[in-house]
XYZ file of C-alpha atoms in Angstrom:
407
model
C 194.431 -112.288 -48.192
C 190.856 -113.228 -47.685
C 188.391 -111.701 -45.623
C 185.626 -113.080 -44.296
C 182.615 -110.000 -43.884
C 180.760 -110.437 -40.271
C 177.107 -111.158 -40.070
C 174.905 -109.992 -37.510
C 172.960 -112.688 -35.634
C 169.642 -114.602 -37.222
C 167.019 -112.487 -34.684
C 164.701 -115.640 -34.448
C 160.891 -115.429 -33.977
C 158.866 -116.776 -30.564
C 156.090 -119.401 -30.517
C 155.035 -122.140 -28.753
C 156.296 -125.570 -28.585
C 154.799 -128.989 -29.625
C 155.574 -132.442 -29.656
C 155.384 -135.345 -31.587
C 156.371 -139.331 -31.400
C 158.721 -140.237 -34.457
C 157.426 -143.503 -35.765
C 160.219 -146.700 -35.589
C 162.373 -143.663 -33.692
C 163.363 -144.197 -30.096
C 163.384 -140.444 -29.484
C 161.075 -136.883 -29.449
C 161.132 -134.181 -31.595
C 159.110 -131.193 -30.052
C 158.585 -128.313 -32.975
C 158.461 -125.316 -32.399
C 155.025 -123.084 -34.254
C 157.960 -120.355 -35.698
C 160.654 -120.342 -36.356
C 163.144 -122.459 -34.388
C 164.266 -125.775 -36.293
C 162.616 -129.390 -35.789
C 163.780 -130.522 -31.941
C 165.283 -133.679 -31.350
C 165.992 -135.325 -28.234
C 169.672 -137.791 -26.817
C 168.493 -141.345 -26.638
C 171.562 -141.265 -24.528
C 173.546 -139.553 -22.359
C 177.303 -138.702 -20.114
C 177.417 -136.232 -17.933
C 180.147 -134.999 -14.665
C 178.540 -132.395 -12.526
C 181.344 -131.165 -11.673
C 183.886 -131.444 -14.732
C 180.955 -131.689 -17.436
C 183.423 -131.066 -19.913
C 184.127 -133.214 -22.953
C 186.680 -133.876 -25.615
C 185.535 -134.024 -28.886
C 184.431 -137.303 -30.100
C 186.736 -139.824 -32.797
C 185.330 -142.472 -34.629
C 187.073 -145.672 -35.803
C 184.807 -148.730 -36.996
C 182.114 -148.113 -35.367
C 182.663 -147.164 -32.372
C 183.180 -143.155 -30.759
C 186.292 -142.718 -28.395
C 185.661 -140.013 -25.386
C 187.455 -138.530 -23.008
C 186.119 -136.258 -20.007
C 187.757 -133.113 -18.465
C 189.342 -132.348 -21.655
C 191.739 -129.080 -20.780
C 191.493 -129.160 -17.992
C 195.180 -129.160 -16.255
C 194.379 -129.398 -12.256
C 190.628 -128.531 -10.260
C 192.099 -129.157 -6.632
C 195.421 -130.395 -5.020
C 193.498 -134.018 -4.342
C 193.145 -135.804 -7.570
C 189.615 -137.393 -9.435
C 188.173 -139.601 -11.277
C 187.739 -139.093 -14.840
C 186.692 -141.541 -17.372
C 187.086 -142.556 -21.230
C 184.069 -144.611 -23.281
C 183.991 -146.305 -26.415
C 180.036 -146.059 -27.612
C 179.182 -148.349 -30.605
C 176.731 -146.882 -32.904
C 173.240 -147.137 -29.986
C 175.399 -144.760 -28.001
C 176.010 -147.431 -26.030
C 179.279 -147.737 -23.692
C 181.236 -150.646 -25.035
C 183.679 -149.527 -21.539
C 184.108 -147.868 -19.503
C 187.539 -146.897 -18.177
C 187.566 -144.622 -14.139
C 191.232 -143.316 -14.338
C 192.168 -141.339 -10.897
C 194.015 -138.121 -11.787
C 194.892 -134.275 -10.740
C 193.321 -133.191 -14.442
C 191.902 -134.235 -16.693
C 191.649 -136.601 -20.444
C 192.249 -135.915 -23.434
C 190.861 -136.089 -27.035
C 191.583 -139.669 -26.932
C 194.367 -141.029 -29.539
C 193.305 -144.358 -31.432
C 196.195 -146.904 -32.522
C 195.615 -150.529 -34.169
C 195.351 -151.932 -30.161
C 195.571 -148.865 -27.893
C 193.382 -145.760 -27.014
C 195.906 -143.486 -25.630
C 195.359 -140.575 -23.845
C 197.017 -137.548 -22.433
C 196.032 -135.824 -19.623
C 195.586 -132.554 -17.069
C 197.882 -134.824 -15.227
C 201.081 -134.793 -16.512
C 200.731 -138.248 -16.735
C 200.158 -140.837 -20.903
C 197.620 -143.244 -20.062
C 197.292 -146.862 -22.539
C 194.606 -148.633 -22.680
C 193.150 -151.840 -23.992
C 190.922 -150.877 -27.417
C 189.322 -153.854 -27.703
C 188.391 -153.477 -22.828
C 188.801 -150.425 -21.954
C 192.203 -151.836 -19.104
C 194.979 -150.085 -18.969
C 198.510 -151.497 -20.632
C 200.354 -149.279 -18.566
C 201.055 -145.615 -17.450
C 203.959 -143.422 -18.291
C 204.102 -140.873 -15.519
C 206.106 -137.948 -16.550
C 205.733 -136.373 -12.755
C 204.818 -133.004 -11.064
C 200.932 -133.957 -11.225
C 199.914 -131.159 -9.234
C 201.171 -128.018 -12.262
C 202.830 -129.731 -14.715
C 200.808 -131.375 -17.588
C 200.289 -132.854 -20.787
C 199.245 -131.661 -24.307
C 195.047 -132.240 -24.759
C 196.692 -133.807 -28.095
C 198.852 -136.638 -29.127
C 199.509 -138.502 -32.707
C 201.421 -141.608 -33.774
C 203.756 -142.438 -35.608
C 205.429 -146.017 -36.761
C 204.579 -147.412 -32.814
C 205.457 -144.290 -31.039
C 203.569 -142.274 -29.525
C 204.146 -138.000 -29.607
C 203.216 -136.039 -27.100
C 204.293 -132.759 -25.220
C 204.910 -132.766 -21.061
C 204.764 -129.785 -19.653
C 206.616 -128.704 -16.035
C 207.909 -132.015 -16.170
C 210.234 -133.818 -12.781
C 210.367 -137.502 -13.905
C 212.691 -139.345 -16.490
C 215.030 -137.153 -16.571
C 213.254 -134.033 -17.024
C 212.657 -131.036 -14.930
C 210.289 -127.687 -15.807
C 210.035 -125.905 -19.442
C 207.725 -127.910 -22.582
C 209.573 -131.483 -23.655
C 208.097 -133.232 -26.856
C 208.650 -137.129 -26.492
C 208.576 -140.231 -28.525
C 207.141 -142.933 -26.334
C 206.908 -146.171 -27.536
C 204.221 -149.366 -27.430
C 204.784 -150.109 -24.245
C 205.048 -146.516 -22.118
C 209.310 -146.289 -22.096
C 210.636 -143.319 -23.842
C 212.661 -143.440 -26.971
C 213.109 -139.557 -27.036
C 212.371 -135.825 -25.965
C 213.598 -132.518 -26.705
C 213.246 -129.279 -25.945
C 209.293 -127.424 -26.880
C 207.515 -123.979 -26.398
C 204.445 -125.058 -24.128
C 201.269 -126.175 -26.248
C 197.902 -127.273 -25.922
C 196.656 -128.589 -29.215
C 199.543 -127.407 -31.349
C 200.647 -130.953 -32.163
C 200.368 -132.813 -35.840
C 202.223 -135.673 -38.140
C 202.639 -136.869 -41.413
C 204.860 -137.491 -44.174
C 208.154 -137.486 -41.228
C 207.822 -134.292 -39.830
C 205.747 -133.866 -36.397
C 204.988 -130.163 -36.615
C 204.450 -128.750 -33.425
C 203.040 -125.565 -33.191
C 203.474 -123.589 -29.504
C 201.019 -121.206 -27.340
C 203.520 -118.063 -28.143
C 202.953 -117.987 -32.271
C 206.833 -120.499 -32.543
C 205.829 -122.747 -34.904
C 208.821 -126.503 -35.863
C 208.746 -129.233 -37.343
C 211.352 -132.163 -35.959
C 212.331 -135.868 -37.795
C 209.986 -138.113 -35.290
C 213.248 -140.457 -35.247
C 215.112 -138.036 -34.485
C 213.862 -135.206 -32.548
C 216.257 -133.174 -35.629
C 214.177 -129.272 -35.676
C 213.786 -128.919 -39.696
C 212.172 -125.473 -39.687
C 211.097 -122.974 -36.987
C 209.197 -120.145 -37.992
C 206.621 -117.199 -36.252
C 203.448 -116.644 -36.704
C 203.431 -113.646 -35.594
C 199.862 -114.116 -33.439
C 200.213 -116.862 -30.869
C 198.136 -120.573 -31.953
C 194.943 -120.682 -29.935
C 193.913 -123.014 -26.848
C 191.931 -124.845 -29.461
C 194.637 -124.645 -32.516
C 195.374 -127.528 -34.612
C 197.751 -127.368 -37.366
C 195.703 -129.552 -40.251
C 197.370 -130.449 -43.524
C 195.808 -129.822 -47.218
C 196.918 -129.244 -50.679
C 200.537 -129.726 -49.885
C 199.741 -127.395 -47.143
C 199.854 -126.340 -43.326
C 197.710 -124.898 -41.610
C 197.258 -123.007 -38.453
C 195.169 -121.228 -36.758
C 195.606 -118.822 -34.663
C 194.016 -116.825 -31.269
C 192.610 -114.149 -33.393
C 191.058 -115.106 -35.619
C 193.333 -115.891 -38.636
C 194.584 -118.874 -39.958
C 198.299 -118.752 -41.296
C 199.379 -120.975 -44.672
C 203.508 -122.180 -44.519
C 204.866 -124.628 -46.695
C 205.579 -127.722 -44.438
C 209.510 -127.640 -46.884
C 210.699 -124.939 -45.114
C 207.712 -122.980 -42.384
C 208.346 -120.323 -45.169
C 204.368 -118.155 -44.713
C 202.588 -118.754 -48.048
C 199.685 -116.558 -47.338
C 196.949 -115.716 -44.661
C 192.466 -116.308 -44.897
C 190.422 -114.936 -42.418
C 189.642 -112.347 -40.462
C 191.893 -111.080 -37.505
C 189.257 -109.964 -33.940
C 190.686 -107.446 -30.482
C 190.956 -109.836 -27.892
C 190.319 -109.915 -24.705
C 189.270 -111.320 -21.861
C 185.387 -112.335 -23.047
C 186.657 -113.240 -26.888
C 189.841 -114.699 -26.394
C 188.566 -118.776 -26.072
C 185.995 -117.910 -28.264
C 187.400 -117.057 -31.849
C 189.468 -119.148 -33.661
C 188.672 -120.737 -36.486
C 187.346 -124.305 -36.311
C 189.475 -126.155 -39.725
C 188.309 -129.507 -40.508
C 189.168 -131.160 -43.892
C 187.846 -134.058 -45.639
C 189.554 -135.961 -49.282
C 188.873 -133.165 -51.321
C 187.911 -130.026 -50.028
C 189.518 -128.014 -46.763
C 186.566 -126.649 -44.895
C 186.501 -123.724 -42.252
C 184.174 -122.047 -40.181
C 183.939 -119.098 -38.579
C 182.859 -117.331 -35.577
C 180.126 -115.424 -37.463
C 179.220 -118.916 -38.578
C 180.273 -118.719 -42.316
C 181.675 -122.003 -43.135
C 184.117 -121.555 -46.752
C 185.090 -125.121 -48.979
C 188.347 -124.339 -50.040
C 189.624 -127.097 -53.302
C 193.506 -128.534 -53.238
C 194.773 -125.360 -55.612
C 193.203 -123.293 -51.716
C 191.165 -121.905 -54.391
C 187.426 -121.216 -52.970
C 184.893 -123.958 -53.919
C 181.462 -122.532 -52.391
C 180.499 -120.605 -48.841
C 177.429 -121.911 -46.350
C 176.575 -118.987 -43.815
C 174.901 -120.063 -40.254
C 173.213 -117.455 -37.574
C 176.146 -117.867 -35.072
C 179.387 -119.594 -34.363
C 180.814 -122.677 -36.500
C 181.583 -125.792 -33.296
C 182.376 -128.675 -35.317
C 182.957 -129.398 -38.553
C 182.014 -133.243 -39.698
C 181.992 -136.059 -42.600
C 178.486 -138.365 -43.663
C 178.016 -139.952 -47.626
C 177.910 -136.743 -49.783
C 177.253 -134.285 -46.962
C 179.053 -132.585 -44.776
C 177.431 -132.531 -40.823
C 177.336 -129.195 -39.153
C 177.179 -128.105 -35.511
C 177.119 -124.383 -34.014
C 177.301 -122.723 -30.241
C 173.311 -122.725 -30.031
C 173.227 -126.581 -31.049
C 172.037 -126.346 -34.358
C 173.184 -129.832 -36.596
C 172.685 -129.381 -40.245
C 173.958 -131.107 -43.567
C 175.266 -129.338 -46.460
C 176.259 -130.799 -49.663
C 179.280 -131.418 -50.145
C 180.139 -130.155 -53.670
C 178.091 -126.754 -53.489
C 177.570 -125.677 -49.323
C 173.112 -126.214 -49.730
C 172.090 -127.195 -47.070
C 169.236 -130.031 -47.169
C 168.458 -130.454 -43.323
C 168.617 -128.754 -40.281
C 167.687 -130.075 -36.338
C 168.378 -128.364 -32.997
C 170.370 -130.414 -30.591
C 168.251 -128.638 -27.547
C 165.244 -128.530 -26.669
C 165.827 -124.755 -24.467
C 164.049 -122.149 -26.814
C 164.108 -118.552 -25.896
C 162.200 -115.730 -27.268
C 165.765 -113.687 -29.325
C 167.030 -116.969 -30.351
C 166.372 -120.822 -30.437
C 168.265 -123.906 -29.008
C 171.337 -122.106 -26.184
C 172.255 -118.618 -26.106
C 174.669 -118.330 -28.540
C 177.162 -115.744 -27.429
C 178.943 -118.563 -24.917
C 181.764 -121.396 -26.438
C 179.461 -124.611 -25.682
C 180.003 -127.841 -27.810
C 183.607 -129.195 -28.767
C 183.217 -131.649 -31.937
C 180.528 -134.419 -33.460
C 181.250 -137.735 -34.885
C 178.398 -138.438 -37.206
C 178.516 -142.370 -36.836
C 176.526 -143.406 -39.773
C 172.932 -141.278 -41.154
C 171.665 -141.877 -38.700
C 173.861 -142.152 -35.802
C 175.685 -138.629 -34.147
C 177.528 -138.135 -30.923
C 177.854 -134.200 -29.651
C 180.164 -133.398 -27.228
C 180.796 -129.512 -25.354
C 180.957 -127.906 -22.083
C 177.773 -127.723 -19.998
C 176.818 -129.782 -23.118
C 178.510 -133.356 -21.741
C 178.888 -136.661 -24.444
C 175.234 -137.147 -26.540
C 174.201 -139.033 -28.444
C 171.252 -139.083 -31.020
C 169.192 -141.232 -33.901
C 168.955 -138.999 -37.045
C 164.761 -139.400 -38.712
C 165.169 -141.114 -42.136
C 166.939 -138.921 -44.542
C 165.367 -138.087 -47.678
C 166.129 -140.099 -50.641
């Protein structure tokens, strides 16, 4: 087992704040005299005073799709309005769809013609990809107490999603994996345990990682179970399984990542460092696991980011100063966002840092950016060399223009 060392939070010197405009930019830069990286002002922002929690942005074909209230099962006995937004590479909304729901909207699933969103109100919603108009809804019932998984996946013109505590379509209580056609009809169901984000699909296999630590795989055409295994630890609420190097990587809520053989589910090895959980750390410890074409990138709560190749051999390690929040790729670089709001670009081959910016103008005597002890950021989409979208909790969805990259 490989154990990542833990590091103390980097202390940052205090100083005064100055302002400078950037020619040709539509944004402002703020730089502290000592210690802090340049801070960027967002050119566009989308927030909600009541439910300012947003999904990670999903970027495809020049648009970033983002949804409001991800992870919110319910807030009261009444429905509230949540938004699903498509942004262009200038930060402008191409469309905004408003839905009245008992719970927030999960991560958007982009198919050929549709944007499909599971919700905390136990309703699956399909919108036209170009216009955002609602095409159909599938209501699993028990909207006050039931909810769907925050993630759905697609397979051969079908959407796979988990509903929890339904009371419609012949379902009653418990949790069920559904296969739904592109017209909103249920094709088959099978019982599973409760799922938040533990759903993934690849090569004819849908894998469900449940909150109690059970991982099971199903044949997506028939719902036949292929195998089941126990992680010996619960999958975190923010844990999404990842396929890489012919292995299945399952992040756990206690900071460890289990690697399974997708043929039979047998555990192969384990990465990370176990963290003793309590109520204060439960939502903050799950590592981020993201894949590009050649490497897997695993971030940890201590600020480190490790790259592994297809042979599961460590290529390099980047040492940041606080918990990694989100990772994306752009050209030959890897973009990293931490919980302070610091955005850094790394060389994909070596992990060398090229440039850093703060996506927050808050600066205190003992740190730059936001309070690093808070889990604030959730997602990052690099739309181009100069356009990024960041999302989170109490941060909303914000669009930034970066300075032109050096040659």
